[in-house]
Tab-separated table of C-alpha atoms in Angstrom:
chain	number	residue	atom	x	y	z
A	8	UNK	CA	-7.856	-8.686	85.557
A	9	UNK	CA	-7.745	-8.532	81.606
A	10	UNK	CA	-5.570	-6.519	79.515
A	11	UNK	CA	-6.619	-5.263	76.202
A	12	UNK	CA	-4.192	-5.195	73.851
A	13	UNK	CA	-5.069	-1.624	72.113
A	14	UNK	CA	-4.887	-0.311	75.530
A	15	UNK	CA	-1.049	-1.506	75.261
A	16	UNK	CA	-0.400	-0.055	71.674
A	17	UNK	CA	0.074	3.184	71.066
A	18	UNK	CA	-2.832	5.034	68.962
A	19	UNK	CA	-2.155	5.012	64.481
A	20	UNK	CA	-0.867	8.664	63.334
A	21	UNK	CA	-2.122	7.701	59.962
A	22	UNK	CA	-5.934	5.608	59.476
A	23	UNK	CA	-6.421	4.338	55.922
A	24	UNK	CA	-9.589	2.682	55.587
A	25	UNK	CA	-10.586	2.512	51.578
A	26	UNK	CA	-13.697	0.922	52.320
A	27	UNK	CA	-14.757	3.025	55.285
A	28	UNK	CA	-14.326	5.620	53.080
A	29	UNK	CA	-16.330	4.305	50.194
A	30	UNK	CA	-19.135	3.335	51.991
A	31	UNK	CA	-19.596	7.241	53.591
A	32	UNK	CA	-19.361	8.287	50.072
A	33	UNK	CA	-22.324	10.070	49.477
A	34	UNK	CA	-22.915	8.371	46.072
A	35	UNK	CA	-23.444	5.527	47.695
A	36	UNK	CA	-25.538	6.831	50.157
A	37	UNK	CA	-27.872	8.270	47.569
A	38	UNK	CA	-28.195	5.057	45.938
A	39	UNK	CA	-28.451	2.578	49.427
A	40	UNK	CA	-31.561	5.445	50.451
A	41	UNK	CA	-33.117	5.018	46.633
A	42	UNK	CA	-33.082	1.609	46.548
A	43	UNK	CA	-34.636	1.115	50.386
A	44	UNK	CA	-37.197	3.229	49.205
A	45	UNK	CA	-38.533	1.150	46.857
A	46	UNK	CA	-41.722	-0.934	47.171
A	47	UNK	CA	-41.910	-4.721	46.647
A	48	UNK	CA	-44.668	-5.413	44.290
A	49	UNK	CA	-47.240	-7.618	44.492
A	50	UNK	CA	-48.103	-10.606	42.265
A	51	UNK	CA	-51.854	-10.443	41.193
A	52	UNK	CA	-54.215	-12.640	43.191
A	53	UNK	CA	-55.396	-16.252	42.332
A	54	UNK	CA	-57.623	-16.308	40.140
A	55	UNK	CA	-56.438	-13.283	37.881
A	56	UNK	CA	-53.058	-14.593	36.753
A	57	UNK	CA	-54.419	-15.935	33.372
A	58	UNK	CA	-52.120	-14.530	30.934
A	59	UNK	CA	-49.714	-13.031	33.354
A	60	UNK	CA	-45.866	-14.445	33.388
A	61	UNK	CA	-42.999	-12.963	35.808
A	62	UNK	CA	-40.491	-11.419	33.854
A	63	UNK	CA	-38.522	-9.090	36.470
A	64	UNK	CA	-37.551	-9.998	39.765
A	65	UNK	CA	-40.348	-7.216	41.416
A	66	UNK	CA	-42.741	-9.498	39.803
A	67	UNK	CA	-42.082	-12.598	42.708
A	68	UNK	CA	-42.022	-10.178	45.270
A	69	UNK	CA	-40.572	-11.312	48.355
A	70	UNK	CA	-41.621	-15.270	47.440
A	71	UNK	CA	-40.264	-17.559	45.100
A	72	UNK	CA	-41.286	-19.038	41.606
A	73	UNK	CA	-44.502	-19.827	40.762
A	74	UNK	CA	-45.869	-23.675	40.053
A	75	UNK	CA	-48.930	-22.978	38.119
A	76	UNK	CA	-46.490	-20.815	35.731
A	77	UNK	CA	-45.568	-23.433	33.049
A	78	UNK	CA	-41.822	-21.106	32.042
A	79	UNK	CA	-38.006	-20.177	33.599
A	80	UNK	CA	-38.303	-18.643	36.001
A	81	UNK	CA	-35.656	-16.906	38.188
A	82	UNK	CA	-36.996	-15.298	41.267
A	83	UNK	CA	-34.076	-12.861	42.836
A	84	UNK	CA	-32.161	-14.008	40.029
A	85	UNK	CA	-31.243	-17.189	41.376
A	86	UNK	CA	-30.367	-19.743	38.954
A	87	UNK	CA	-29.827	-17.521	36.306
A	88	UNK	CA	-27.068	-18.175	33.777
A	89	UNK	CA	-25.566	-14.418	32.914
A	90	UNK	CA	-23.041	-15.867	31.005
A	91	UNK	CA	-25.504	-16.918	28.206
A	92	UNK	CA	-27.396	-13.646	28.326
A	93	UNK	CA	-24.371	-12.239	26.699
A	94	UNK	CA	-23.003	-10.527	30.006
A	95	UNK	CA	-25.378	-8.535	31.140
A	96	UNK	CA	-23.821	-8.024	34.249
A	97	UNK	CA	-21.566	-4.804	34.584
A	98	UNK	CA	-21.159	-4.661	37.932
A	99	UNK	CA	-17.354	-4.695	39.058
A	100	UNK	CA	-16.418	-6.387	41.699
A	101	UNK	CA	-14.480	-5.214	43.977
A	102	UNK	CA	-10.741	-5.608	44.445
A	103	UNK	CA	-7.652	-5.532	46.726
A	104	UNK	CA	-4.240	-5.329	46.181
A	105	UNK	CA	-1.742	-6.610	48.586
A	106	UNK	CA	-1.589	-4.068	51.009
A	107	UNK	CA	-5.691	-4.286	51.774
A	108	UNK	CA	-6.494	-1.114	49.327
A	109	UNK	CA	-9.374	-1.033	47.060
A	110	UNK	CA	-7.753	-0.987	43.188
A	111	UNK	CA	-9.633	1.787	41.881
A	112	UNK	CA	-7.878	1.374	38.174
A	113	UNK	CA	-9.244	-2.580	37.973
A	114	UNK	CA	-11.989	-0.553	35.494
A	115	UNK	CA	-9.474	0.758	33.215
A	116	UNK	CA	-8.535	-3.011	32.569
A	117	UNK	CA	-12.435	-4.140	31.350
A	118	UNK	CA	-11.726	-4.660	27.725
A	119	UNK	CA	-8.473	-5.244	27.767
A	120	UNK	CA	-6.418	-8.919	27.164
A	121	UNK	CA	-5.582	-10.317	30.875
A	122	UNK	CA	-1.925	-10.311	29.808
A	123	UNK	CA	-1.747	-6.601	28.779
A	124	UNK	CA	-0.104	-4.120	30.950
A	125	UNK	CA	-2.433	-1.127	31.655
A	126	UNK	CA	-0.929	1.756	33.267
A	127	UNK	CA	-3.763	3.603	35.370
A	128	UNK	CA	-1.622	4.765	38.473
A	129	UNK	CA	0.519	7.923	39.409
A	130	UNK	CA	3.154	5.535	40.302
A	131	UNK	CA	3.652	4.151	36.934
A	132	UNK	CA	5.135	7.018	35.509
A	133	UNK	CA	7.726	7.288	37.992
A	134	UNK	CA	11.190	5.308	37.924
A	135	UNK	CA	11.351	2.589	40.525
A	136	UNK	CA	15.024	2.454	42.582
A	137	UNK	CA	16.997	-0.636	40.814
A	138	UNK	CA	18.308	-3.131	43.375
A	139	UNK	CA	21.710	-4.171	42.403
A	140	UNK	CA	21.630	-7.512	44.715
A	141	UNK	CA	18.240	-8.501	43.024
A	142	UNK	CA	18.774	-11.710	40.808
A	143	UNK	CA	16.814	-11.007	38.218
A	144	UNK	CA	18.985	-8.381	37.285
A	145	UNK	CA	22.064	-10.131	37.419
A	146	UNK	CA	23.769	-10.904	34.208
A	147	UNK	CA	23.524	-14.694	33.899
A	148	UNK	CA	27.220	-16.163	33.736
A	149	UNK	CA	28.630	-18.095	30.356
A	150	UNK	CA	26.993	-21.747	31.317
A	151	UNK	CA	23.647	-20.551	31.670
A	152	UNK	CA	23.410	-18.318	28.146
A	153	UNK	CA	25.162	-21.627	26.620
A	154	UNK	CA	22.073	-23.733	28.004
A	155	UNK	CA	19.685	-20.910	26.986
A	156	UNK	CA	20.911	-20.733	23.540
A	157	UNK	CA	21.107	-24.844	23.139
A	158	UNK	CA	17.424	-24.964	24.482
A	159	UNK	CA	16.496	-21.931	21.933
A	160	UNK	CA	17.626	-23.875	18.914
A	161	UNK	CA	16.296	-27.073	19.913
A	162	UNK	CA	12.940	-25.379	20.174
A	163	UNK	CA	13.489	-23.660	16.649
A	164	UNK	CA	14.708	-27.033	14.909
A	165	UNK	CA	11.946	-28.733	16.724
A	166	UNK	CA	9.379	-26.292	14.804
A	167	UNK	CA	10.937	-26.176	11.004
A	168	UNK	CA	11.491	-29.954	10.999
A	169	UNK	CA	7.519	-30.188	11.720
A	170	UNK	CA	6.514	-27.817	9.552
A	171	UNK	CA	8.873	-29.391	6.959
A	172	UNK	CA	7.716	-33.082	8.053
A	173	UNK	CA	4.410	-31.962	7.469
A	174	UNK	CA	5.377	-30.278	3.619
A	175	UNK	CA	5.976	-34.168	2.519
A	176	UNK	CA	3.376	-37.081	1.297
A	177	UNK	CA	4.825	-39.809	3.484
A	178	UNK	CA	6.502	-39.069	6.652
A	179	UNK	CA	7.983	-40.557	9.490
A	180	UNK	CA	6.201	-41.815	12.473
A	181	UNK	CA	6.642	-39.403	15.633
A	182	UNK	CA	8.366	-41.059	18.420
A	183	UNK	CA	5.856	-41.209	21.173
A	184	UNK	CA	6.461	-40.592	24.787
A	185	UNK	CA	7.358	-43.016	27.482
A	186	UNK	CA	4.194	-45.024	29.205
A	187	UNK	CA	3.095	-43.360	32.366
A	188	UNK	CA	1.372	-45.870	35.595
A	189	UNK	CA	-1.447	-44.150	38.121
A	190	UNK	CA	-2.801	-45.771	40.941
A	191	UNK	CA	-6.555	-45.277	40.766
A	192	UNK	CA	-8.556	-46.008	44.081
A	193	UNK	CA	-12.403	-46.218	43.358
A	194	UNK	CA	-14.307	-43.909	45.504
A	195	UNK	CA	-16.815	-47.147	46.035
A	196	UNK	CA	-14.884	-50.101	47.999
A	197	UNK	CA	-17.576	-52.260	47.959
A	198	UNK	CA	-17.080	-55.536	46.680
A	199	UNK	CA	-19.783	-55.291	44.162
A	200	UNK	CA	-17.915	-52.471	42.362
A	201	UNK	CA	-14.454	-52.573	40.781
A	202	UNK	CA	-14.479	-56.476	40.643
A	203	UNK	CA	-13.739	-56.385	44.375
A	204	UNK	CA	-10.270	-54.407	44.040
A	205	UNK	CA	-9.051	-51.627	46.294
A	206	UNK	CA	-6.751	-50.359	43.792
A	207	UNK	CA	-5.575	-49.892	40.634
A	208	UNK	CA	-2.867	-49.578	38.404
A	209	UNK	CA	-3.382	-47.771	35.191
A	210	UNK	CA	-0.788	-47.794	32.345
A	211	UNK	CA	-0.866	-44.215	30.223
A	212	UNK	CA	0.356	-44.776	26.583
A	213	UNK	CA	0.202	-42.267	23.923
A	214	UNK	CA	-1.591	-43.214	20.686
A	215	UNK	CA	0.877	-44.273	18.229
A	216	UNK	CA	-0.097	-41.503	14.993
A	217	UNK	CA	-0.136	-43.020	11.345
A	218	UNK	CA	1.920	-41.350	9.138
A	219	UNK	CA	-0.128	-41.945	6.106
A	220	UNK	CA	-2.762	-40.672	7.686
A	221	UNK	CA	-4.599	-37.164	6.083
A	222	UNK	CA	-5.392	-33.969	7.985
A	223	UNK	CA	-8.105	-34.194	9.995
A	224	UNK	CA	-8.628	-30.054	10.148
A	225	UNK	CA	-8.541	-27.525	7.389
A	226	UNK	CA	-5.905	-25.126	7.711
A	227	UNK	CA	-6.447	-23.044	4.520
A	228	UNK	CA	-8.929	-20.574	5.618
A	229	UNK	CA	-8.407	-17.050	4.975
A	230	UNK	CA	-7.599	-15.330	8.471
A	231	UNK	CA	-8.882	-11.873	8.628
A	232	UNK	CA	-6.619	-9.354	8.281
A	233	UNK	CA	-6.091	-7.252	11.163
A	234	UNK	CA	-7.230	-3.321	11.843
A	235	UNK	CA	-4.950	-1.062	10.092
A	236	UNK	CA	-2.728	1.412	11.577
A	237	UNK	CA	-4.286	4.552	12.123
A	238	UNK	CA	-4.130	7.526	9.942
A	239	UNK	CA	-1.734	10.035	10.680
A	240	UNK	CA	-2.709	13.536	12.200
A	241	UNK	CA	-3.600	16.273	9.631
A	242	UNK	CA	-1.697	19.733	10.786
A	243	UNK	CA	-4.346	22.616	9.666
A	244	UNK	CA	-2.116	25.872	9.516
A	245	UNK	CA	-3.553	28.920	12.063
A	246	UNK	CA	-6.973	30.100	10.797
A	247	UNK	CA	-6.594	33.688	9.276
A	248	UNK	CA	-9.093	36.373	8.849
A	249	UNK	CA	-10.453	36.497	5.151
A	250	UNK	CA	-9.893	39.029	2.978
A	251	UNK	CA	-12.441	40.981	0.750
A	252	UNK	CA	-11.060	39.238	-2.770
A	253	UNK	CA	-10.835	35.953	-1.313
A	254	UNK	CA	-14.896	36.604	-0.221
A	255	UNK	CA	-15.260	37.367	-3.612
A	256	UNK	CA	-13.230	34.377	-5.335
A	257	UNK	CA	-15.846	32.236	-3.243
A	258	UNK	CA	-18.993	33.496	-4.490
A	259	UNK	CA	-20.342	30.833	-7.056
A	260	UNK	CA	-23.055	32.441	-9.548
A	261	UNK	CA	-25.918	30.544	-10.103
A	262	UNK	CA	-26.215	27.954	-12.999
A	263	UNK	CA	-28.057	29.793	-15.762
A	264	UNK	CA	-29.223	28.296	-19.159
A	265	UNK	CA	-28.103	29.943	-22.449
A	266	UNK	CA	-30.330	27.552	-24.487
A	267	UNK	CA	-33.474	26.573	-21.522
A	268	UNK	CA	-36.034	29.323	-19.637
A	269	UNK	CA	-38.994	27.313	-19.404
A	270	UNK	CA	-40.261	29.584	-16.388
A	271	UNK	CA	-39.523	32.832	-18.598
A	272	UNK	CA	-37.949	34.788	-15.685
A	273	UNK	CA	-35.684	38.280	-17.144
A	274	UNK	CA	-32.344	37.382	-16.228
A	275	UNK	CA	-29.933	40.294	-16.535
A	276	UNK	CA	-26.910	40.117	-18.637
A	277	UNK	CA	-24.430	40.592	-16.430
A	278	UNK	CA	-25.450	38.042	-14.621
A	279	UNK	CA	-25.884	35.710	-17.558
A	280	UNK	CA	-22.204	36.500	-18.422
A	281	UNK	CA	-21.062	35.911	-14.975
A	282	UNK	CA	-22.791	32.249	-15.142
A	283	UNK	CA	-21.303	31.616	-18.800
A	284	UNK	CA	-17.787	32.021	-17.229
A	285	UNK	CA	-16.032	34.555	-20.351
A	286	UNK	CA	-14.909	36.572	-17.751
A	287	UNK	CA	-12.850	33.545	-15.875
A	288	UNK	CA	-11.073	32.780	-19.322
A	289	UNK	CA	-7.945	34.477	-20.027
A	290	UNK	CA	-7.682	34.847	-23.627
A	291	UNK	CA	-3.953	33.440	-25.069
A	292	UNK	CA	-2.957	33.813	-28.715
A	293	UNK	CA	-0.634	31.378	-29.968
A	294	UNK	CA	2.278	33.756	-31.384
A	295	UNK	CA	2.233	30.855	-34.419
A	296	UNK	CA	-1.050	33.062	-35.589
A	297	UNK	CA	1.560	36.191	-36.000
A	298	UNK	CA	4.426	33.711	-37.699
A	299	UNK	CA	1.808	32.514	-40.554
A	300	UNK	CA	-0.128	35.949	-41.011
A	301	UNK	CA	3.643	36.702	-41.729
A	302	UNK	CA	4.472	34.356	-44.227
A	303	UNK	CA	1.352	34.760	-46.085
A	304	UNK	CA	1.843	38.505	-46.539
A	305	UNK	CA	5.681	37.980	-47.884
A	306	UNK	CA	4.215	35.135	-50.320
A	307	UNK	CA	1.621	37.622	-51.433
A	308	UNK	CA	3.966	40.234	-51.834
A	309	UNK	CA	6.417	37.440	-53.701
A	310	UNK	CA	3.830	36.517	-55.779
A	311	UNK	CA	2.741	40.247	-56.699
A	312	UNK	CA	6.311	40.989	-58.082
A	313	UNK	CA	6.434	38.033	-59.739
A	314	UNK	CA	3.216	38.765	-61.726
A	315	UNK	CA	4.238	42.406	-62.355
A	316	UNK	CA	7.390	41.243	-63.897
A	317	UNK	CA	5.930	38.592	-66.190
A	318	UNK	CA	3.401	41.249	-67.220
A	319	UNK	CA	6.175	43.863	-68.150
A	320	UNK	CA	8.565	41.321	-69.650
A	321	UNK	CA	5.011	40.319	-72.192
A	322	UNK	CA	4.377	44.372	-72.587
A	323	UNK	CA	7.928	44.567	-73.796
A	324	UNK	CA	7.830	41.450	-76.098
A	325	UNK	CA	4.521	43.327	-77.506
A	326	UNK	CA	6.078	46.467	-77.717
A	327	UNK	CA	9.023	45.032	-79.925
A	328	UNK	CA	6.539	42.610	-82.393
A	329	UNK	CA	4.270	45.818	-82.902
A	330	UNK	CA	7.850	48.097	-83.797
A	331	UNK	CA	8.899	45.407	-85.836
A	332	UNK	CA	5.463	44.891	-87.700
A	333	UNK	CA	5.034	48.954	-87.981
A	334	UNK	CA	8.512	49.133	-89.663
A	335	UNK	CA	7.683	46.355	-92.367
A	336	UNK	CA	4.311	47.885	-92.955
A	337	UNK	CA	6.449	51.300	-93.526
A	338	UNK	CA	8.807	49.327	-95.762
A	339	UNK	CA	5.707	48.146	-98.158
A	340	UNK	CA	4.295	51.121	-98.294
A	341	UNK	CA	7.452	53.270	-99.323
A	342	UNK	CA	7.873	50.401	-101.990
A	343	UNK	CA	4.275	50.467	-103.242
A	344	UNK	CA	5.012	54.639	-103.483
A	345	UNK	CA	8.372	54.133	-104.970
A	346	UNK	CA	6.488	51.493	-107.559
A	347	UNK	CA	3.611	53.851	-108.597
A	348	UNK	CA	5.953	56.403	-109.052
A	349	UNK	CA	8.077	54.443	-112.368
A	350	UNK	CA	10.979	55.541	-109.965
A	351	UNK	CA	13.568	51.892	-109.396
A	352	UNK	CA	17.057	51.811	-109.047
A	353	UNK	CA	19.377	48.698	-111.080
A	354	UNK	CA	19.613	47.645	-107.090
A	355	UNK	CA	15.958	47.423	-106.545
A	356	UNK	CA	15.763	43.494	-107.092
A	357	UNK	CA	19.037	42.932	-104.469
A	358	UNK	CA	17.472	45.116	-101.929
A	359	UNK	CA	14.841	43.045	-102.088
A	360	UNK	CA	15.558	39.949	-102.362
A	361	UNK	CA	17.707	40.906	-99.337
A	362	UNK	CA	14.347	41.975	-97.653
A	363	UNK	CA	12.651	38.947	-98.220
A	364	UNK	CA	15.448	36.812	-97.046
A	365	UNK	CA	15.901	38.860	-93.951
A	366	UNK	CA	11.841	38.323	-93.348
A	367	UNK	CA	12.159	34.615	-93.951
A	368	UNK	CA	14.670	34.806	-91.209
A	369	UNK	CA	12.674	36.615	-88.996
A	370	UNK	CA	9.637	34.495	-89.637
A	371	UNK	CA	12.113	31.128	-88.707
A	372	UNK	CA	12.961	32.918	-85.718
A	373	UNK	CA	9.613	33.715	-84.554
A	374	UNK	CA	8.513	29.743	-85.157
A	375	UNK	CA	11.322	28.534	-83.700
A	376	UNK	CA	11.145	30.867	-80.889
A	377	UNK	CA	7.187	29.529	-80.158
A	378	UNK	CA	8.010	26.200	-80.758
A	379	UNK	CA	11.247	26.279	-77.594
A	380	UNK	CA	8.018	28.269	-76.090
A	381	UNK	CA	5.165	25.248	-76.593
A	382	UNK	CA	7.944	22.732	-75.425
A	383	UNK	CA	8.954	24.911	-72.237
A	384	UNK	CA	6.294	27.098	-70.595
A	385	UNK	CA	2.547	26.166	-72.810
A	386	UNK	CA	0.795	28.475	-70.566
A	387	UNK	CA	2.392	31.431	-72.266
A	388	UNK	CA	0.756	30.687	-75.512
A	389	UNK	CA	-2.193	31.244	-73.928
């Protein structure tokens, strides 16, 4: 008698089968009953294949390649290298974790670098509990930071005494590593191969590198600079409804000719104005206009007393020589009366004598006074 040993266990509260599940899906389904559905075709017959070449695997039907066909051929796609297509294969495989379930984010990683951490489950976000015996959150004690920190700067002096090393003409030669020995055992024992030996022993040494030696690669190409960061998010404020004057700011009138109407439309004036732009130009006068219209009316005015007063001080001057010259002319003629009359005084000749000297002094006066005049002020004389 045979026991079964799920008749011994008791039945699972809990049956998790991913790809049970996948396969009732009824995508799948749809796509197992479409392809099943579809009809092999048929190469053409012997005889009528002149010009004809398999290019997709319905062509072969359910045989293989074709001899008579002188090209590649790949019937089922066997022996096709999708690599060198350029990967057209998108097709995911499938994967499992370690507990047996189908990793539905393994998509979310197509694209990606293998060593980047992609975060595609609910689990992620979530804090994981911390496990305070775990070693690799134990602090490591004061030998093993000292031996971290010697091996660190070994490293770093290792890589700035090559890259200085490599700064200078002549340098010296590298020390090379000690000589390694493998035993090599032939796959063929035969004595006609490998001179009749079982066995070998190989000795490994590391080329000795000439200093003197130039670079072999160029290192001075220009590496491509990589993708900038991206631009930073542009905050719009809240849209608001527009008002009437804002419509009316934002009506543009059409571009209208002052000078060109070669299709001789009427254009109304208003509307010519509007395109000319008067109205957008807010007319500013300088308040320098106001400061010289100013001055030029007090230098007028300056200028208008001045020539009133040089015209009465010349009336005046006039008004004096035509007394003077009206009083000698009176003087002559009451002497010519006074001489035609027989009528002369024993003073007559003093008198004058004293006229004529007080004329010559007068006429003296008046030359000198011209003269200081000619030297001073010409235009005067004029």
């Amino acid at each position: 008698m045979s026991i079964k040993l799920n008749e011994l266990l008791p039945a699972p509260s809990n049956v998790s089968d991913d790809w049970t599940r996948t396969r009732n899906d009824p995508w799948f389904k749809e796509h197992k009953e479409h392809f099943g559905a579809l009809v092999s075709k048929e190469p053409p017959p012997y005889g009528k294949r002149k010009g004809w070449s398999p290019r997709t695997p319905e062509d072969f039907g359910d045989g293989g390649a074709f001899p008579e066909i002188h090209m590649a051929q790949f019937p089922l796609g066997m022996g096709q290298d999708i690599s060198r297509k350029g990967g057209t294969e998108k097709t995911l495989a499938l994967q499992f974790d370690t507990e047996g379930k189908l990793r539905y984010d393994a998509i979310a990683k197509i694209g990606h670098h293998k060593d980047k951490m992609v975060y595609a489950r609910l689990s992620d976000t979530k804090g994981g509990a911390i496990d305070e015996e775990d070693e690799s959150f134990i602090r490591p004690d004061d030998d093993a930071v000292a031996d971290t920190t010697e091996a660190t700067r070994a490293a770093l002096e290792k890589i700035t005494n090559s890259k200085m090393d490599a700064a200078l003409p002549v340098r010296h030669a590298e020390k090379t590593g000690p000589a390694q020995y493998i035993r090599y055992t032939p796959s063929q024992q035969a004595g006609n191969f490998n001179s009749g030996a079982e066995q070998r022993i190989i000795r490994m040494v590391e080329a000795q590198h000439d200093p003197m030696e130039p670079p072999k690669f160029k290192i001075n190409q220009k590496i491509p600079r990589p993708p900038p960061s991206p631009p930073a998010p542009v905050l719009h404020s809240p849209s608001r409804k527009v008002t009437v004057k804002e419509q009316a700011d934002w009506k543009i009138p059409p571009c209208i000719s002052n000078w060109k109407n070669p299709k001789g439309y009427t254009i109304a004036l208003d509307k010519r104005l509007a395109a000319d732009g008067r109205g957008l130009q807010q007319v500013h006068i300088n308040e320098n206009f106001a400061k010289l219209a100013e001055s030029l009316y007090i230098a007028d005015r300056k200028a208008r007393e001045a020539v009133e007063m040089r015209a009465q001080v010349e009336r005046r001057v006039a008004q004096k020589k035509k007394e003077e010259q009206e009083e000698k002319m009176r003087a002559l003629a009451q002497k010519a009366r006074a001489e035609r009359a027989g009528i002369r005084k024993t003073k007559d000749e003093d008198t004058e004598a004293k006229e004529r000297d007080v004329i010559r002094k007068d006429r003296m006066d008046d030359r000198r006074r011209e003269r200081n005049i000619a030297r001073n002020k010409p235009e005067k004389l004029d």
